Tab-separated table of N, CA and C and ligand atoms in Angstrom:
chain	number	residue	atom	x	y	z
G	1	UNK	N	-14.775	-22.255	14.707
G	1	UNK	CA	-15.455	-20.853	13.734
G	1	UNK	C	-15.768	-19.645	14.213
G	2	UNK	N	-14.476	-18.829	12.823
G	2	UNK	CA	-14.435	-17.596	12.969
G	2	UNK	C	-14.908	-16.462	11.307
G	3	UNK	N	-15.719	-15.955	11.879
G	3	UNK	CA	-15.975	-15.695	10.127
G	3	UNK	C	-15.665	-14.409	10.014
G	4	UNK	N	-15.502	-14.564	8.327
G	4	UNK	CA	-15.420	-13.245	7.791
G	4	UNK	C	-15.634	-13.077	6.630
G	5	UNK	N	-16.015	-11.626	5.955
G	5	UNK	CA	-16.804	-10.971	5.073
G	5	UNK	C	-15.978	-10.823	3.642
G	6	UNK	N	-16.281	-11.683	2.788
G	6	UNK	CA	-15.403	-11.382	1.280
G	6	UNK	C	-15.341	-9.971	0.660
G	7	UNK	N	-14.227	-9.605	-0.050
G	7	UNK	CA	-13.699	-8.502	0.331
G	7	UNK	C	-14.697	-8.479	-0.598
G	8	UNK	N	-14.942	-9.169	-1.726
G	8	UNK	CA	-15.890	-8.335	-3.131
G	8	UNK	C	-16.866	-8.576	-3.025
G	9	UNK	N	-17.787	-9.247	-2.580
G	9	UNK	CA	-18.620	-9.360	-2.633
G	9	UNK	C	-19.868	-9.947	-1.388
G	10	UNK	N	-18.867	-9.433	-0.690
G	10	UNK	CA	-19.471	-9.540	1.543
G	10	UNK	C	-19.850	-10.308	1.556
G	11	UNK	N	-20.028	-11.661	1.020
G	11	UNK	CA	-20.677	-12.858	1.170
G	11	UNK	C	-19.539	-13.614	2.971
G	12	UNK	N	-21.073	-14.045	3.780
G	12	UNK	CA	-19.780	-14.663	4.594
G	12	UNK	C	-19.358	-15.775	4.706
G	13	UNK	N	-18.298	-16.570	4.880
G	13	UNK	CA	-17.539	-17.381	5.037
G	13	UNK	C	-16.869	-17.736	6.351
G	14	UNK	N	-16.679	-19.021	7.228
G	14	UNK	CA	-16.368	-19.034	8.131
G	14	UNK	C	-14.676	-19.936	7.722
G	15	UNK	N	-14.093	-19.565	8.781
G	15	UNK	CA	-12.706	-20.645	8.663
G	15	UNK	C	-12.511	-21.072	9.981
G	16	UNK	N	-11.937	-22.508	9.819
G	16	UNK	CA	-11.922	-23.582	11.090
G	16	UNK	C	-10.277	-22.290	11.577
G	17	UNK	N	-10.598	-22.022	12.907
G	17	UNK	CA	-9.946	-21.749	13.971
G	17	UNK	C	-8.215	-22.515	13.406
G	18	UNK	N	-8.314	-24.215	13.787
G	18	UNK	CA	-7.467	-24.757	13.754
G	18	UNK	C	-6.036	-23.855	12.263
G	19	UNK	N	-6.694	-23.365	11.393
G	19	UNK	CA	-5.441	-22.959	10.391
G	19	UNK	C	-5.007	-22.011	10.926
G	20	UNK	N	-5.963	-21.333	11.586
G	20	UNK	CA	-5.689	-19.739	12.411
G	20	UNK	C	-4.385	-19.694	12.648
G	21	UNK	N	-3.123	-20.111	12.422
G	21	UNK	CA	-1.752	-20.106	13.329
G	21	UNK	C	-0.733	-19.514	12.949
G	22	UNK	N	-1.167	-18.725	11.491
G	22	UNK	CA	-0.325	-18.592	10.195
G	22	UNK	C	-1.120	-17.328	10.573
G	23	UNK	N	0.217	-16.261	9.677
G	23	UNK	CA	-0.431	-14.960	9.628
G	23	UNK	C	-1.254	-14.572	9.231
G	24	UNK	N	-0.969	-14.939	8.010
G	24	UNK	CA	-2.148	-14.780	7.311
G	24	UNK	C	-2.556	-16.215	6.543
G	25	UNK	N	-4.125	-16.349	5.439
G	25	UNK	CA	-4.037	-16.916	4.765
G	25	UNK	C	-5.372	-16.829	3.345
G	26	UNK	N	-5.000	-17.363	2.760
G	26	UNK	CA	-5.673	-17.213	1.240
G	26	UNK	C	-6.655	-18.521	1.357
G	27	UNK	N	-7.976	-17.792	1.127
G	27	UNK	CA	-9.053	-18.273	1.161
G	27	UNK	C	-9.944	-17.873	-0.156
G	28	UNK	N	-11.097	-18.768	-1.001
G	28	UNK	CA	-11.359	-18.704	-2.183
G	28	UNK	C	-12.837	-18.285	-1.609
G	29	UNK	N	-13.054	-17.239	-2.210
G	29	UNK	CA	-14.563	-17.363	-1.221
G	29	UNK	C	-15.657	-17.886	-1.968
G	30	UNK	N	-16.796	-19.070	-1.098
G	30	UNK	CA	-16.951	-19.395	-2.199
G	30	UNK	C	-18.328	-19.148	-2.759
G	31	UNK	N	-18.441	-17.765	-2.578
G	31	UNK	CA	-19.644	-17.296	-3.472
G	31	UNK	C	-19.482	-16.844	-5.297
G	32	UNK	N	-17.918	-15.923	-5.077
G	32	UNK	CA	-17.886	-15.501	-5.807
G	32	UNK	C	-16.618	-15.639	-6.365
G	33	UNK	N	-16.140	-16.518	-6.251
G	33	UNK	CA	-14.543	-17.147	-6.161
G	33	UNK	C	-12.999	-16.702	-6.120
G	34	UNK	N	-13.587	-15.228	-5.422
G	34	UNK	CA	-12.205	-14.307	-5.696
G	34	UNK	C	-11.477	-14.443	-4.427
G	35	UNK	N	-10.224	-14.612	-4.544
G	35	UNK	CA	-9.071	-15.213	-3.420
G	35	UNK	C	-8.844	-13.726	-2.419
G	36	UNK	N	-9.235	-14.467	-1.211
G	36	UNK	CA	-9.379	-13.679	-0.708
G	36	UNK	C	-7.755	-13.580	0.814
G	37	UNK	N	-7.511	-12.587	1.121
G	37	UNK	CA	-6.160	-12.901	1.644
G	37	UNK	C	-6.355	-12.048	3.237
G	38	UNK	N	-6.738	-13.094	4.066
G	38	UNK	CA	-7.039	-12.795	5.061
G	38	UNK	C	-6.119	-12.840	6.345
G	39	UNK	N	-5.561	-11.547	6.740
G	39	UNK	CA	-4.839	-11.436	7.604
G	39	UNK	C	-5.186	-11.096	9.174
G	40	UNK	N	-4.089	-11.765	10.111
G	40	UNK	CA	-4.748	-11.460	11.660
G	40	UNK	C	-3.861	-11.052	12.669
G	41	UNK	N	-3.703	-9.806	12.422
G	41	UNK	CA	-3.063	-8.859	12.947
G	41	UNK	C	-3.391	-7.873	12.438
G	42	UNK	N	-3.812	-6.204	12.785
G	42	UNK	CA	-4.180	-5.114	12.605
G	42	UNK	C	-3.779	-5.317	11.510
G	43	UNK	N	-4.269	-4.887	10.354
G	43	UNK	CA	-4.120	-4.723	9.163
G	43	UNK	C	-5.584	-3.784	8.304
G	44	UNK	N	-4.790	-2.816	7.663
G	44	UNK	CA	-5.833	-1.872	6.037
G	44	UNK	C	-6.125	-2.386	5.517
G	45	UNK	N	-7.577	-2.439	4.899
G	45	UNK	CA	-7.816	-2.958	3.600
G	45	UNK	C	-8.653	-1.149	2.551
G	46	UNK	N	-7.532	-1.191	1.888
G	46	UNK	CA	-7.585	0.508	1.012
G	46	UNK	C	-8.118	-0.711	-0.662
G	47	UNK	N	-9.207	-0.028	-0.525
G	47	UNK	CA	-10.469	-0.362	-1.453
G	47	UNK	C	-10.375	0.986	-2.516
G	48	UNK	N	-9.642	0.485	-3.529
G	48	UNK	CA	-9.909	1.530	-4.850
G	48	UNK	C	-10.443	0.975	-5.497
G	49	UNK	N	-10.914	1.832	-6.246
G	49	UNK	CA	-11.641	1.609	-8.320
G	49	UNK	C	-11.824	0.213	-8.262
G	50	UNK	N	-10.728	-0.317	-9.000
G	50	UNK	CA	-10.627	-1.678	-9.658
G	50	UNK	C	-9.842	-2.702	-8.836
G	51	UNK	N	-8.817	-2.390	-7.384
G	51	UNK	CA	-9.154	-3.322	-6.278
G	51	UNK	C	-8.875	-3.095	-4.970
G	52	UNK	N	-8.877	-3.988	-4.332
G	52	UNK	CA	-8.416	-4.674	-2.994
G	52	UNK	C	-6.674	-4.729	-2.110
G	53	UNK	N	-6.236	-3.873	-1.165
G	53	UNK	CA	-4.869	-4.551	-0.841
G	53	UNK	C	-4.929	-4.530	0.776
G	54	UNK	N	-3.826	-5.235	0.993
G	54	UNK	CA	-4.362	-5.350	2.842
G	54	UNK	C	-2.456	-4.976	2.626
G	55	UNK	N	-3.241	-4.062	4.570
G	55	UNK	CA	-1.695	-3.814	4.229
G	55	UNK	C	-1.219	-4.801	5.778
G	56	UNK	N	-0.474	-5.304	6.259
G	56	UNK	CA	-0.150	-5.445	7.774
G	56	UNK	C	0.387	-4.211	8.520
G	57	UNK	N	-0.010	-4.175	9.888
G	57	UNK	CA	0.275	-3.062	10.817
G	57	UNK	C	1.385	-3.177	11.488
G	58	UNK	N	2.161	-2.945	11.740
G	58	UNK	CA	3.154	-3.068	12.811
G	58	UNK	C	3.015	-2.236	14.002
G	59	UNK	N	3.180	-2.360	15.178
G	59	UNK	CA	3.739	-1.262	16.319
G	59	UNK	C	4.199	-0.405	15.665
G	60	UNK	N	4.250	1.390	16.771
G	60	UNK	CA	4.578	2.102	16.418
G	60	UNK	C	3.891	2.569	14.734
G	61	UNK	N	4.917	3.389	14.426
G	61	UNK	CA	4.850	4.534	13.213
G	61	UNK	C	4.035	3.240	12.364
G	62	UNK	N	3.507	3.440	11.088
G	62	UNK	CA	3.290	3.472	9.905
G	62	UNK	C	2.734	4.341	8.933
G	63	UNK	N	3.739	4.170	7.782
G	63	UNK	CA	3.187	6.036	6.823
G	63	UNK	C	2.672	5.462	5.373
G	64	UNK	N	1.889	5.985	5.137
G	64	UNK	CA	1.162	6.013	4.047
G	64	UNK	C	1.666	6.991	2.968
G	65	UNK	N	1.454	7.394	1.894
G	65	UNK	CA	2.226	7.973	0.795
G	65	UNK	C	1.951	7.477	-0.443
G	66	UNK	N	1.677	8.495	-1.517
G	66	UNK	CA	1.777	8.138	-3.006
G	66	UNK	C	3.148	6.786	-3.469
G	67	UNK	N	2.756	6.152	-3.896
G	67	UNK	CA	3.985	5.069	-5.180
G	67	UNK	C	4.981	6.362	-5.915
G	68	UNK	N	6.312	6.448	-5.248
G	68	UNK	CA	6.870	7.030	-6.649
G	68	UNK	C	8.278	6.170	-5.978
G	69	UNK	N	9.178	6.494	-7.148
G	69	UNK	CA	10.050	5.973	-7.026
G	69	UNK	C	11.487	6.368	-5.070
G	70	UNK	N	11.244	7.093	-5.100
G	70	UNK	CA	12.281	7.611	-4.082
G	70	UNK	C	11.102	7.499	-2.721
G	71	UNK	N	9.557	6.637	-2.521
G	71	UNK	CA	8.628	6.665	-2.036
G	71	UNK	C	9.539	6.085	-0.252
G	72	UNK	N	9.510	6.684	0.352
G	72	UNK	CA	10.088	5.847	1.704
G	72	UNK	C	9.014	5.035	2.245
G	73	UNK	N	7.575	4.930	1.941
G	73	UNK	CA	6.095	5.497	2.673
G	73	UNK	C	6.460	3.682	2.591
G	74	UNK	N	5.238	3.282	4.263
G	74	UNK	CA	5.588	1.836	4.418
G	74	UNK	C	4.415	2.025	3.376
G	75	UNK	N	3.364	2.216	3.147
G	75	UNK	CA	2.217	1.328	2.537
G	75	UNK	C	2.076	2.838	1.316
G	76	UNK	N	2.095	2.334	-0.013
G	76	UNK	CA	2.157	3.352	-0.740
G	76	UNK	C	1.131	3.360	-1.806
G	77	UNK	N	0.130	4.093	-2.149
G	77	UNK	CA	-0.325	4.013	-3.547
G	77	UNK	C	-0.498	4.529	-3.981
G	78	UNK	N	-1.147	3.715	-5.782
G	78	UNK	CA	-0.724	4.524	-7.450
G	78	UNK	C	-2.208	5.624	-6.907
G	79	UNK	N	-2.114	6.857	-6.415
G	79	UNK	CA	-3.308	7.478	-6.697
G	79	UNK	C	-2.508	9.188	-6.790
G	80	UNK	N	-2.969	9.553	-7.808
G	80	UNK	CA	-2.266	10.953	-7.563
G	80	UNK	C	-2.815	12.213	-6.913
G	81	UNK	N	-3.836	12.176	-6.301
G	81	UNK	CA	-4.819	12.273	-5.250
G	81	UNK	C	-4.390	12.294	-4.205
G	82	UNK	N	-3.382	11.507	-3.582
G	82	UNK	CA	-2.697	10.980	-2.660
G	82	UNK	C	-0.838	11.824	-2.490
G	83	UNK	N	-0.666	12.828	-1.480
G	83	UNK	CA	0.361	12.992	-1.529
G	83	UNK	C	1.493	11.975	-0.598
G	84	UNK	N	2.640	12.447	-1.140
G	84	UNK	CA	3.539	11.221	-0.493
G	84	UNK	C	3.929	11.419	0.861
G	85	UNK	N	3.790	12.081	1.422
G	85	UNK	CA	3.660	12.230	2.954
G	85	UNK	C	1.940	12.726	3.750
G	86	UNK	N	1.157	11.422	3.226
G	86	UNK	CA	-0.086	12.054	3.098
G	86	UNK	C	-0.522	11.975	4.884
G	87	UNK	N	-0.333	10.271	5.321
G	87	UNK	CA	-0.606	10.204	6.211
G	87	UNK	C	-0.169	8.758	7.202
G	88	UNK	N	-0.274	8.797	8.929
G	88	UNK	CA	0.675	8.429	10.010
G	88	UNK	C	-0.554	7.818	10.530
G	89	UNK	N	-0.168	6.555	10.826
G	89	UNK	CA	-0.780	5.875	11.755
G	89	UNK	C	-0.013	4.767	12.696
G	90	UNK	N	-0.340	4.740	14.554
G	90	UNK	CA	0.463	5.154	15.123
G	90	UNK	C	-0.156	3.779	15.790
G	91	UNK	N	0.064	2.443	15.933
G	91	UNK	CA	-0.137	1.213	17.118
G	91	UNK	C	1.324	1.354	18.177
G	92	UNK	N	-0.764	1.171	19.462
G	92	UNK	CA	0.020	1.598	20.823
G	92	UNK	C	-0.696	0.819	21.408
G	93	UNK	N	0.331	0.192	22.698
G	93	UNK	CA	-0.660	-1.290	23.285
G	93	UNK	C	-0.441	-0.575	25.237
G	94	UNK	N	-1.645	-0.022	25.280
G	94	UNK	CA	-1.854	0.547	27.167
G	94	UNK	C	-2.885	-0.673	27.239
G	95	UNK	N	-2.360	-1.648	28.762
G	95	UNK	CA	-3.308	-2.516	29.611
G	95	UNK	C	-3.809	-3.238	28.416
G	96	UNK	N	-3.258	-4.104	27.638
G	96	UNK	CA	-3.444	-5.123	26.755
G	96	UNK	C	-4.459	-4.609	25.608
G	97	UNK	N	-4.681	-3.309	25.561
G	97	UNK	CA	-5.578	-3.018	24.434
G	97	UNK	C	-4.772	-1.887	23.685
G	98	UNK	N	-5.315	-1.921	22.339
G	98	UNK	CA	-4.546	-1.046	21.025
G	98	UNK	C	-5.222	-0.684	20.819
G	99	UNK	N	-4.527	0.980	20.843
G	99	UNK	CA	-5.111	1.721	20.612
G	99	UNK	C	-4.041	2.413	19.031
G	100	UNK	N	-5.153	3.164	18.165
G	100	UNK	CA	-4.625	3.066	16.973
G	100	UNK	C	-5.055	4.859	16.297
G	101	UNK	N	-4.210	5.690	16.147
G	101	UNK	CA	-4.191	6.827	15.893
G	101	UNK	C	-3.928	7.226	14.745
G	102	UNK	N	-4.157	8.469	13.729
G	102	UNK	CA	-3.876	8.478	12.569
G	102	UNK	C	-4.254	9.968	12.150
G	103	UNK	N	-3.072	10.589	11.464
G	103	UNK	CA	-2.937	11.577	12.286
G	103	UNK	C	-2.415	11.793	10.452
G	104	UNK	N	-3.322	13.174	9.672
G	104	UNK	CA	-3.064	13.336	8.734
G	104	UNK	C	-1.484	14.431	8.961
G	105	UNK	N	-0.514	14.681	7.656
G	105	UNK	CA	0.463	14.411	7.497
G	105	UNK	C	0.801	16.073	6.525
G	106	UNK	N	-0.252	16.798	6.724
G	106	UNK	CA	-0.801	18.135	5.650
G	106	UNK	C	-0.671	18.013	4.607
G	107	UNK	N	-1.375	16.711	3.690
G	107	UNK	CA	-2.146	16.046	2.770
G	107	UNK	C	-1.984	17.317	1.505
G	108	UNK	N	-2.108	17.229	0.677
G	108	UNK	CA	-2.645	18.522	0.043
G	108	UNK	C	-3.945	18.417	-0.335
G	109	UNK	N	-4.406	16.857	-0.687
G	109	UNK	CA	-5.842	16.762	-0.979
G	109	UNK	C	-6.490	16.572	0.590
G	110	UNK	N	-5.835	16.318	1.761
G	110	UNK	CA	-6.739	15.906	2.934
G	110	UNK	C	-6.888	13.947	3.087
G	111	UNK	N	-7.606	13.780	4.260
G	111	UNK	CA	-7.991	12.679	4.609
G	111	UNK	C	-9.804	13.284	5.297
G	112	UNK	N	-10.338	12.205	5.026
G	112	UNK	CA	-11.871	12.607	5.235
G	112	UNK	C	-12.104	11.273	5.881
G	113	UNK	N	-12.985	11.767	7.458
G	113	UNK	CA	-13.799	10.960	8.049
G	113	UNK	C	-14.822	10.352	7.548
G	114	UNK	N	-15.261	9.218	7.746
G	114	UNK	CA	-16.820	8.546	7.669
G	114	UNK	C	-18.137	9.277	7.901
G	115	UNK	N	-17.854	10.884	8.390
G	115	UNK	CA	-18.552	11.683	8.091
G	115	UNK	C	-18.249	12.846	7.246
G	116	UNK	N	-17.222	12.628	6.460
G	116	UNK	CA	-17.373	13.857	4.989
G	116	UNK	C	-16.478	14.152	5.544
G	117	UNK	N	-16.059	14.950	6.933
G	117	UNK	CA	-15.119	16.141	7.527
G	117	UNK	C	-13.786	15.325	7.809
G	118	UNK	N	-13.241	16.559	7.380
G	118	UNK	CA	-11.195	16.783	6.762
G	118	UNK	C	-10.981	17.125	8.384
G	119	UNK	N	-9.706	15.953	8.219
G	119	UNK	CA	-9.500	16.208	9.559
G	119	UNK	C	-8.326	17.488	9.404
G	120	UNK	N	-8.243	17.712	10.440
G	120	UNK	CA	-6.856	18.606	10.196
G	120	UNK	C	-5.828	18.680	10.394
G	121	UNK	N	-4.660	18.955	10.321
G	121	UNK	CA	-3.217	18.709	9.791
G	121	UNK	C	-2.349	18.215	11.060
G	122	UNK	N	-1.940	17.427	11.669
G	122	UNK	CA	-1.560	16.793	12.697
G	122	UNK	C	-2.639	16.758	13.997
G	123	UNK	N	-4.296	16.452	13.935
G	123	UNK	CA	-4.520	15.814	14.798
G	123	UNK	C	-4.845	14.727	14.833
G	124	UNK	N	-4.732	14.216	16.167
G	124	UNK	CA	-4.288	12.692	16.408
G	124	UNK	C	-6.008	12.336	16.401
G	125	UNK	N	-6.797	11.932	15.167
G	125	UNK	CA	-7.722	10.467	14.679
G	125	UNK	C	-8.013	9.413	15.363
G	126	UNK	N	-8.415	8.933	16.631
G	126	UNK	CA	-8.981	8.172	17.363
G	126	UNK	C	-9.602	7.104	16.133
G	127	UNK	N	-8.925	6.077	15.174
G	127	UNK	CA	-9.116	5.055	14.705
G	127	UNK	C	-9.316	3.997	14.851
G	128	UNK	N	-10.534	3.650	15.311
G	128	UNK	CA	-11.433	2.825	15.495
G	128	UNK	C	-11.266	0.869	14.518
G	129	UNK	N	-11.902	0.184	15.594
G	129	UNK	CA	-11.773	-1.185	14.384
G	129	UNK	C	-12.689	-0.671	13.460
G	130	UNK	N	-13.063	-1.032	12.236
G	130	UNK	CA	-14.335	-0.910	11.430
G	130	UNK	C	-14.286	0.569	10.737
G	131	UNK	N	-13.553	1.023	10.961
G	131	UNK	CA	-14.217	2.759	11.364
G	131	UNK	C	-12.978	2.786	9.804
G	132	UNK	N	-12.988	3.482	9.292
G	132	UNK	CA	-12.587	4.532	7.449
G	132	UNK	C	-12.463	5.356	7.136
G	133	UNK	N	-11.507	6.105	6.986
G	133	UNK	CA	-11.289	7.184	6.512
G	133	UNK	C	-11.390	7.450	4.315
G	134	UNK	N	-10.994	8.543	4.142
G	134	UNK	CA	-11.428	8.292	2.653
G	134	UNK	C	-9.998	9.368	1.968
G	135	UNK	N	-8.896	8.840	1.545
G	135	UNK	CA	-7.375	9.022	0.919
G	135	UNK	C	-7.649	8.855	-0.257
G	136	UNK	N	-7.381	10.282	-1.004
G	136	UNK	CA	-7.826	9.946	-2.481
G	136	UNK	C	-8.764	9.020	-3.480
G	137	UNK	N	-8.525	8.608	-3.609
G	137	UNK	CA	-9.764	7.464	-4.070
G	137	UNK	C	-10.328	6.536	-3.803
G	138	UNK	N	-9.526	6.211	-2.950
G	138	UNK	CA	-9.413	4.818	-1.307
G	138	UNK	C	-10.193	5.391	-0.727
G	139	UNK	N	-10.871	4.067	0.055
G	139	UNK	CA	-11.526	4.358	1.547
G	139	UNK	C	-10.758	2.715	1.965
G	140	UNK	N	-10.293	3.856	2.723
G	140	UNK	CA	-8.999	2.719	3.668
G	140	UNK	C	-10.069	3.022	5.516
G	141	UNK	N	-9.869	0.940	5.518
G	141	UNK	CA	-10.795	0.575	6.901
G	141	UNK	C	-9.775	0.123	8.196
G	142	UNK	N	-9.579	-0.079	9.284
G	142	UNK	CA	-8.991	-0.487	9.978
G	142	UNK	C	-9.748	-2.074	10.265
G	143	UNK	N	-8.897	-2.967	10.063
G	143	UNK	CA	-9.626	-4.529	10.811
G	143	UNK	C	-8.485	-5.290	11.358
G	144	UNK	N	-9.099	-5.779	12.374
G	144	UNK	CA	-8.958	-6.720	13.237
G	144	UNK	C	-9.383	-7.073	13.608
G	145	UNK	N	-8.977	-8.831	13.695
G	145	UNK	CA	-9.917	-9.855	13.039
G	145	UNK	C	-10.184	-10.878	14.872
A	1	ZN	ZN1	-17.191	-13.437	-2.631
């Protein structure tokens, strides 16, 4: 059994590992009933005012920016406080360990760590499991199941 937390009410619940052969499963929270999509790789949980989104991360470079018609960002947020090319996450594997670094690409409104410190542009910030940053009106957490 593996334990997870509902993204809505934070209630813990367990999942039979036999079904964790897929990249993701959808489970309705036994407490509040909200459908949680659970992914089994590294992914970002983007918590905005009215919704929670989950984005799977790929090895190498992953970009995040504001949603526009011409945006080429891998992850697009509908938030005017987010720059078109806001930040970049790089996933690398060394000695079977996964390392994730986060870099602000010179965004207008910045990227803030959990201590509310603004990351310097081009600073390579080590982004660890369950760590989060604030971008615009969203909280972005790194999840690795
Ligand atoms: Zn719930």
